[in-house]
mmCIF file of C-alpha atoms in Angstrom:
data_model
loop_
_atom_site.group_PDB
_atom_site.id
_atom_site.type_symbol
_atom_site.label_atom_id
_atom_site.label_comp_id
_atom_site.label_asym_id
_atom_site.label_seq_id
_atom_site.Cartn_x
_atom_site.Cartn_y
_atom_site.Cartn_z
ATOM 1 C CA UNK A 1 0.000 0.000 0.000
ATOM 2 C CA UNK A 2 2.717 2.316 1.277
ATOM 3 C CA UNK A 3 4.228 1.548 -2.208
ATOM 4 C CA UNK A 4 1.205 2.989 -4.181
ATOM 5 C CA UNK A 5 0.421 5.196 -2.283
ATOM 6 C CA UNK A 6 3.932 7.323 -2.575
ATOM 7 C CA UNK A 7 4.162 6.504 -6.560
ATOM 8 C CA UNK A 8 0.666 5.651 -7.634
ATOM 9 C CA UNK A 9 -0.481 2.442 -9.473
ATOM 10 C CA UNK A 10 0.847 3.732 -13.014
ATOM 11 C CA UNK A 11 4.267 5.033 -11.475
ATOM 12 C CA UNK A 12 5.114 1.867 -9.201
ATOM 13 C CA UNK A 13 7.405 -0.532 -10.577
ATOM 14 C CA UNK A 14 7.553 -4.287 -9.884
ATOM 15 C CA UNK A 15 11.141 -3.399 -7.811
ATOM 16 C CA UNK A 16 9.678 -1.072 -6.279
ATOM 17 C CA UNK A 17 7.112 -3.233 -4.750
ATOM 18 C CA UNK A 18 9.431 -6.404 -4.384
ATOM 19 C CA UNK A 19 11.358 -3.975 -2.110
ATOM 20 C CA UNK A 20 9.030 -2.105 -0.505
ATOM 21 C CA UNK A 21 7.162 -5.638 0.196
ATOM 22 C CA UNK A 22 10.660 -7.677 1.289
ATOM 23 C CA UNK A 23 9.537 -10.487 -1.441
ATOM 24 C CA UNK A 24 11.175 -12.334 -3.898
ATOM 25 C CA UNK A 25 9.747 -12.070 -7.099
ATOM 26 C CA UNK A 26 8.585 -15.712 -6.686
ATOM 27 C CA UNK A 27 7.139 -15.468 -3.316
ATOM 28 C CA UNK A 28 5.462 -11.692 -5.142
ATOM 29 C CA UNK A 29 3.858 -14.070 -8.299
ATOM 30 C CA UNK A 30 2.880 -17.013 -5.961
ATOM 31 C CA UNK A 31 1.144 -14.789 -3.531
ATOM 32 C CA UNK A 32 -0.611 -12.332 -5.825
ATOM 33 C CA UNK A 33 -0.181 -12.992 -9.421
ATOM 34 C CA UNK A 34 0.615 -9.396 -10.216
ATOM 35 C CA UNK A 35 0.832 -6.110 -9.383
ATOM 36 C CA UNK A 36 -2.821 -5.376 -10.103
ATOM 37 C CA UNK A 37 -3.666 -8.120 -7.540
ATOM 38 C CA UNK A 38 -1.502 -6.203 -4.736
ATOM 39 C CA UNK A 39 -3.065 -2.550 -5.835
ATOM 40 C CA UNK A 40 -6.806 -3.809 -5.132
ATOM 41 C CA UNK A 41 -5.810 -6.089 -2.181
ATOM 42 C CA UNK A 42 -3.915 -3.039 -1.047
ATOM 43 C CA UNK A 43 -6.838 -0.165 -1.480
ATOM 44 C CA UNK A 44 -9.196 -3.481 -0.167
ATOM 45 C CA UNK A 45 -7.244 -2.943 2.990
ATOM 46 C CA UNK A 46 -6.874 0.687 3.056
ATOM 47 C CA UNK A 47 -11.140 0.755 2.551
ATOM 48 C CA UNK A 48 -11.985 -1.512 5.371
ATOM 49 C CA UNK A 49 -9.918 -0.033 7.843
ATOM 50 C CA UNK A 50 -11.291 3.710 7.097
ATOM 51 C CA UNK A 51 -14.779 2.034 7.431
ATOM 52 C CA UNK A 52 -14.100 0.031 10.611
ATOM 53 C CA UNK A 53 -11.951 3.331 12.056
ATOM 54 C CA UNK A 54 -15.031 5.512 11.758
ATOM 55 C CA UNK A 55 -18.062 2.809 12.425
ATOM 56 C CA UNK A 56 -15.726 2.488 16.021
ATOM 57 C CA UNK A 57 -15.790 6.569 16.274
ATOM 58 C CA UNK A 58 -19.175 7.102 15.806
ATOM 59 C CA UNK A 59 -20.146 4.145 18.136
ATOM 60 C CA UNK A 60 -17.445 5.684 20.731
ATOM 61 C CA UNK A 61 -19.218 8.111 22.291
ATOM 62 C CA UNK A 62 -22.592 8.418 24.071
ATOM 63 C CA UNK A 63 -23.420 11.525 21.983
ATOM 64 C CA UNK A 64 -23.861 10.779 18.243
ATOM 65 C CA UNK A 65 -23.302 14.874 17.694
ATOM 66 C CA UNK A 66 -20.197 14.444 19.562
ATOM 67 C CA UNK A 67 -19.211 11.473 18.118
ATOM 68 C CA UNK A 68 -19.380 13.034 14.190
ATOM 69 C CA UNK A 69 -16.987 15.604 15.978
ATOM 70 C CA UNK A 70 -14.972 13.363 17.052
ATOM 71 C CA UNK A 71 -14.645 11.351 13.877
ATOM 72 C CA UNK A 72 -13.988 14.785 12.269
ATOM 73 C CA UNK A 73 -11.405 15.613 14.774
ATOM 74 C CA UNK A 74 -9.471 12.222 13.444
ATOM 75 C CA UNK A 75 -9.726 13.681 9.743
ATOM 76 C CA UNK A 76 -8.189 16.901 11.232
ATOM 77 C CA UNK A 77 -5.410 15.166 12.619
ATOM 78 C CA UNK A 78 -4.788 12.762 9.695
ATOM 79 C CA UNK A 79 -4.865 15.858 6.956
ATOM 80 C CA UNK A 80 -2.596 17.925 9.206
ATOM 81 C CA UNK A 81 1.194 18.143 9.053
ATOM 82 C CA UNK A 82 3.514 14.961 6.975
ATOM 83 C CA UNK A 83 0.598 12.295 6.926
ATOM 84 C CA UNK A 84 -1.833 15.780 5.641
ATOM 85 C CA UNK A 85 0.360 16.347 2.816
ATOM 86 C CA UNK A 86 0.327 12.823 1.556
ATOM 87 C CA UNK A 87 -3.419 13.129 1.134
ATOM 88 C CA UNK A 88 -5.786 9.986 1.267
ATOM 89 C CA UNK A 89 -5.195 6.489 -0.817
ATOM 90 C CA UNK A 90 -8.611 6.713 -1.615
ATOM 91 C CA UNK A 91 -8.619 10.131 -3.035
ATOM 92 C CA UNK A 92 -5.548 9.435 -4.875
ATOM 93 C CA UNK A 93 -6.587 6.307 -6.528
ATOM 94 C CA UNK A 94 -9.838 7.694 -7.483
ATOM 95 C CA UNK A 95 -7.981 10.511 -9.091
ATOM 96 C CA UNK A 96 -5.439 8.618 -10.488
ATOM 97 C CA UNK A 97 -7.965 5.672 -12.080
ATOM 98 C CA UNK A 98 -11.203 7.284 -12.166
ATOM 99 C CA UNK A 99 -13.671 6.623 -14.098
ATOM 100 C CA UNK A 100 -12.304 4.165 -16.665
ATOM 101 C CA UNK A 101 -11.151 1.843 -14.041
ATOM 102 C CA UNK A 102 -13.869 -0.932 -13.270
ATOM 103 C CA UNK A 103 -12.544 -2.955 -10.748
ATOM 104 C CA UNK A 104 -11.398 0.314 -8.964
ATOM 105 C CA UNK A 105 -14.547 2.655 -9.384
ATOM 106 C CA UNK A 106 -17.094 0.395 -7.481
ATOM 107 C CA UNK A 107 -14.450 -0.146 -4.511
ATOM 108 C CA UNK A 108 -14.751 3.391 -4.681
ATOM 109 C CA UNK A 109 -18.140 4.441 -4.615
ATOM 110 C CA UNK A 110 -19.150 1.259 -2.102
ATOM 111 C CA UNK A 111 -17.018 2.939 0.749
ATOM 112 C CA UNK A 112 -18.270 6.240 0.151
ATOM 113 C CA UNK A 113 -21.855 4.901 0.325
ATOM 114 C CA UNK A 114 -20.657 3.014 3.063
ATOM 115 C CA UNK A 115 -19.025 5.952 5.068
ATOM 116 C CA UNK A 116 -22.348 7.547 4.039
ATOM 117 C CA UNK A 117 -24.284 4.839 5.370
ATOM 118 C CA UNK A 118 -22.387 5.311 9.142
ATOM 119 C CA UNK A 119 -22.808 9.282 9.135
ATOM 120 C CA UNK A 120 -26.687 8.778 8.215
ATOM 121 C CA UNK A 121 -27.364 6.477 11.214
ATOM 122 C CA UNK A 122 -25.323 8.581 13.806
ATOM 123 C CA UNK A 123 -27.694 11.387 12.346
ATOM 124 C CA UNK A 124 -30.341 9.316 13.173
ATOM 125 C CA UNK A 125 -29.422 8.599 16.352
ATOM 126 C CA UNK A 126 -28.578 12.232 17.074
ATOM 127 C CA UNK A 127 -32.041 13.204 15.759
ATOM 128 C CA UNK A 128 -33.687 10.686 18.092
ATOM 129 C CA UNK A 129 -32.166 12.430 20.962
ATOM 130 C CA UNK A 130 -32.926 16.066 19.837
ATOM 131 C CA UNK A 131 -29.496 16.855 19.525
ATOM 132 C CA UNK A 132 -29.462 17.518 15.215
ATOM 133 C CA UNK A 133 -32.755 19.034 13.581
ATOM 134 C CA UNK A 134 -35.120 15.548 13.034
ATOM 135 C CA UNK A 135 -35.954 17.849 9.999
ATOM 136 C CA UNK A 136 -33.088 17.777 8.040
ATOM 137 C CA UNK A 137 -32.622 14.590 5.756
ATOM 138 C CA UNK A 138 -29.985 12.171 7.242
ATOM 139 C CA UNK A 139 -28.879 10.870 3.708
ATOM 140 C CA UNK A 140 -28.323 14.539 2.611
ATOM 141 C CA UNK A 141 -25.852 15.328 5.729
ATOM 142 C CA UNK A 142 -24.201 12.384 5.236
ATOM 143 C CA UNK A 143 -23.517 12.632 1.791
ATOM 144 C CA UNK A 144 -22.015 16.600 2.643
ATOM 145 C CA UNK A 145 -20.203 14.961 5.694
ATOM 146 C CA UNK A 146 -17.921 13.141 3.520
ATOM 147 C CA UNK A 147 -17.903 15.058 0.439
ATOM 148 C CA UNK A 148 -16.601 17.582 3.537
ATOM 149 C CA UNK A 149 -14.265 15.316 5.073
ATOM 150 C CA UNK A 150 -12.558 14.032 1.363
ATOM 151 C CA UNK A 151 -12.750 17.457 0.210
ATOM 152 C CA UNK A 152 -10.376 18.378 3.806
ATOM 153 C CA UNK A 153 -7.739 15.774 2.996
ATOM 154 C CA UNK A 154 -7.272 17.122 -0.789
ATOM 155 C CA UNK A 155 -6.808 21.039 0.804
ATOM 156 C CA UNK A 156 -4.670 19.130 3.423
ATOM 157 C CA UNK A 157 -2.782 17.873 0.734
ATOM 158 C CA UNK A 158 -2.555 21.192 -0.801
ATOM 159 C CA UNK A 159 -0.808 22.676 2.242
ATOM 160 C CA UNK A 160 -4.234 24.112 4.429
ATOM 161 C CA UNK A 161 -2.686 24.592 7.674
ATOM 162 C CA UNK A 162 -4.568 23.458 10.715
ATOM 163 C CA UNK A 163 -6.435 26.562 11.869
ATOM 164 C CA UNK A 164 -7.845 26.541 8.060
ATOM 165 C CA UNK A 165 -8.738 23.254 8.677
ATOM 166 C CA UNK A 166 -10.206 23.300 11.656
ATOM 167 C CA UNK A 167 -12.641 25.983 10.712
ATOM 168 C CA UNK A 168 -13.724 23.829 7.656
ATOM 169 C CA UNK A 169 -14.736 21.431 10.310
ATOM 170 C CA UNK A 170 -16.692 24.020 12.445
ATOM 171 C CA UNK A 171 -18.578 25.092 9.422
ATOM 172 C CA UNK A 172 -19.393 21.668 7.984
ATOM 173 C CA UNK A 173 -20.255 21.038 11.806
ATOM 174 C CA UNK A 174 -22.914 23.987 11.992
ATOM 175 C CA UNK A 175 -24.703 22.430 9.283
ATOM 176 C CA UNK A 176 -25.708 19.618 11.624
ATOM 177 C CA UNK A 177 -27.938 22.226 13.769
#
């Protein structure tokens, strides 16, 4: 993953991998075939642990409202400083293979519906307890949540220092009510 995500699919060589993986090129063929096996294993990985890392925020706290800030508060901290400037695998491979990639774009889409999916039902919860406005649609917030949050790490990549990022997160969070 590490691999890719410095060079990109396109600009990663088979060395480069071997190396950055500590295989043979044997042991590289036997266990994945090639190296379009170890990008979509790789952003496979990279997906399921962004779901699983916010599902576990915004189950964390008794507070769904404080819980989306909390899961924002980990995007702050991952699109600040060296880690900020590397920007997201996600973002990257959707830039880099987008749209005429079709083993790439559903991976994609399915963990931004997914992400979606765990945003809407802390709304709900949150609405349930008076806390966000049971008014507003919970697929709609959701769906600017993480356009919010991806649209963070590609400033963040871009140099937006923290205080700039931190107010993106205050604004996006005022839209909750």
């Amino acid at each position: 993953m590490q691999v890719f995500w410095d060079r990109g699919y396109h600009d990663a060589s088979l060395p480069d991998l071997l190396e950055g993986m500590e295989l043979s090129r044997g042991s590289f063929y036997k266990a994945f075939v090639d190296k379009r096996g170890v990008y979509l294993r790789a952003l496979d990985a990279y997906i399921e642990d962004a779901v699983r890392s916010v599902g576990e925020t915004l189950h964390s706290n008794p507070s769904p409202k404080a819980a989306i800030r909390d899961a924002f508060s980990q995007q702050v901290d991952q699109a600040s400083g060296t880690e900020g400037l590397r920007g997201c695998f996600v973002v990257f491979a959707a830039v880099e293979m987008l749209p005429e990639d079709k083993e790439v774009a559903p991976r994609i889409s399915r963990l931004f519906r997914r992400l979606q999916d765990l945003y809407a039902a802390a709304i709900i919860r949150a609405q349930a307890l008076g806390e966000i406005d049971p008014g507003l649609d919970e697929r709609t917030l959701a769906r600017f949540l993480v356009c919010q949050i991806q649209g963070m790490r590609v400033l963040a990549k871009a140099g937006a220092d923290l205080v700039e990022t931190r107010a993106m997160v205050e604004l996006a969070l005022k839209a909750l009510g």
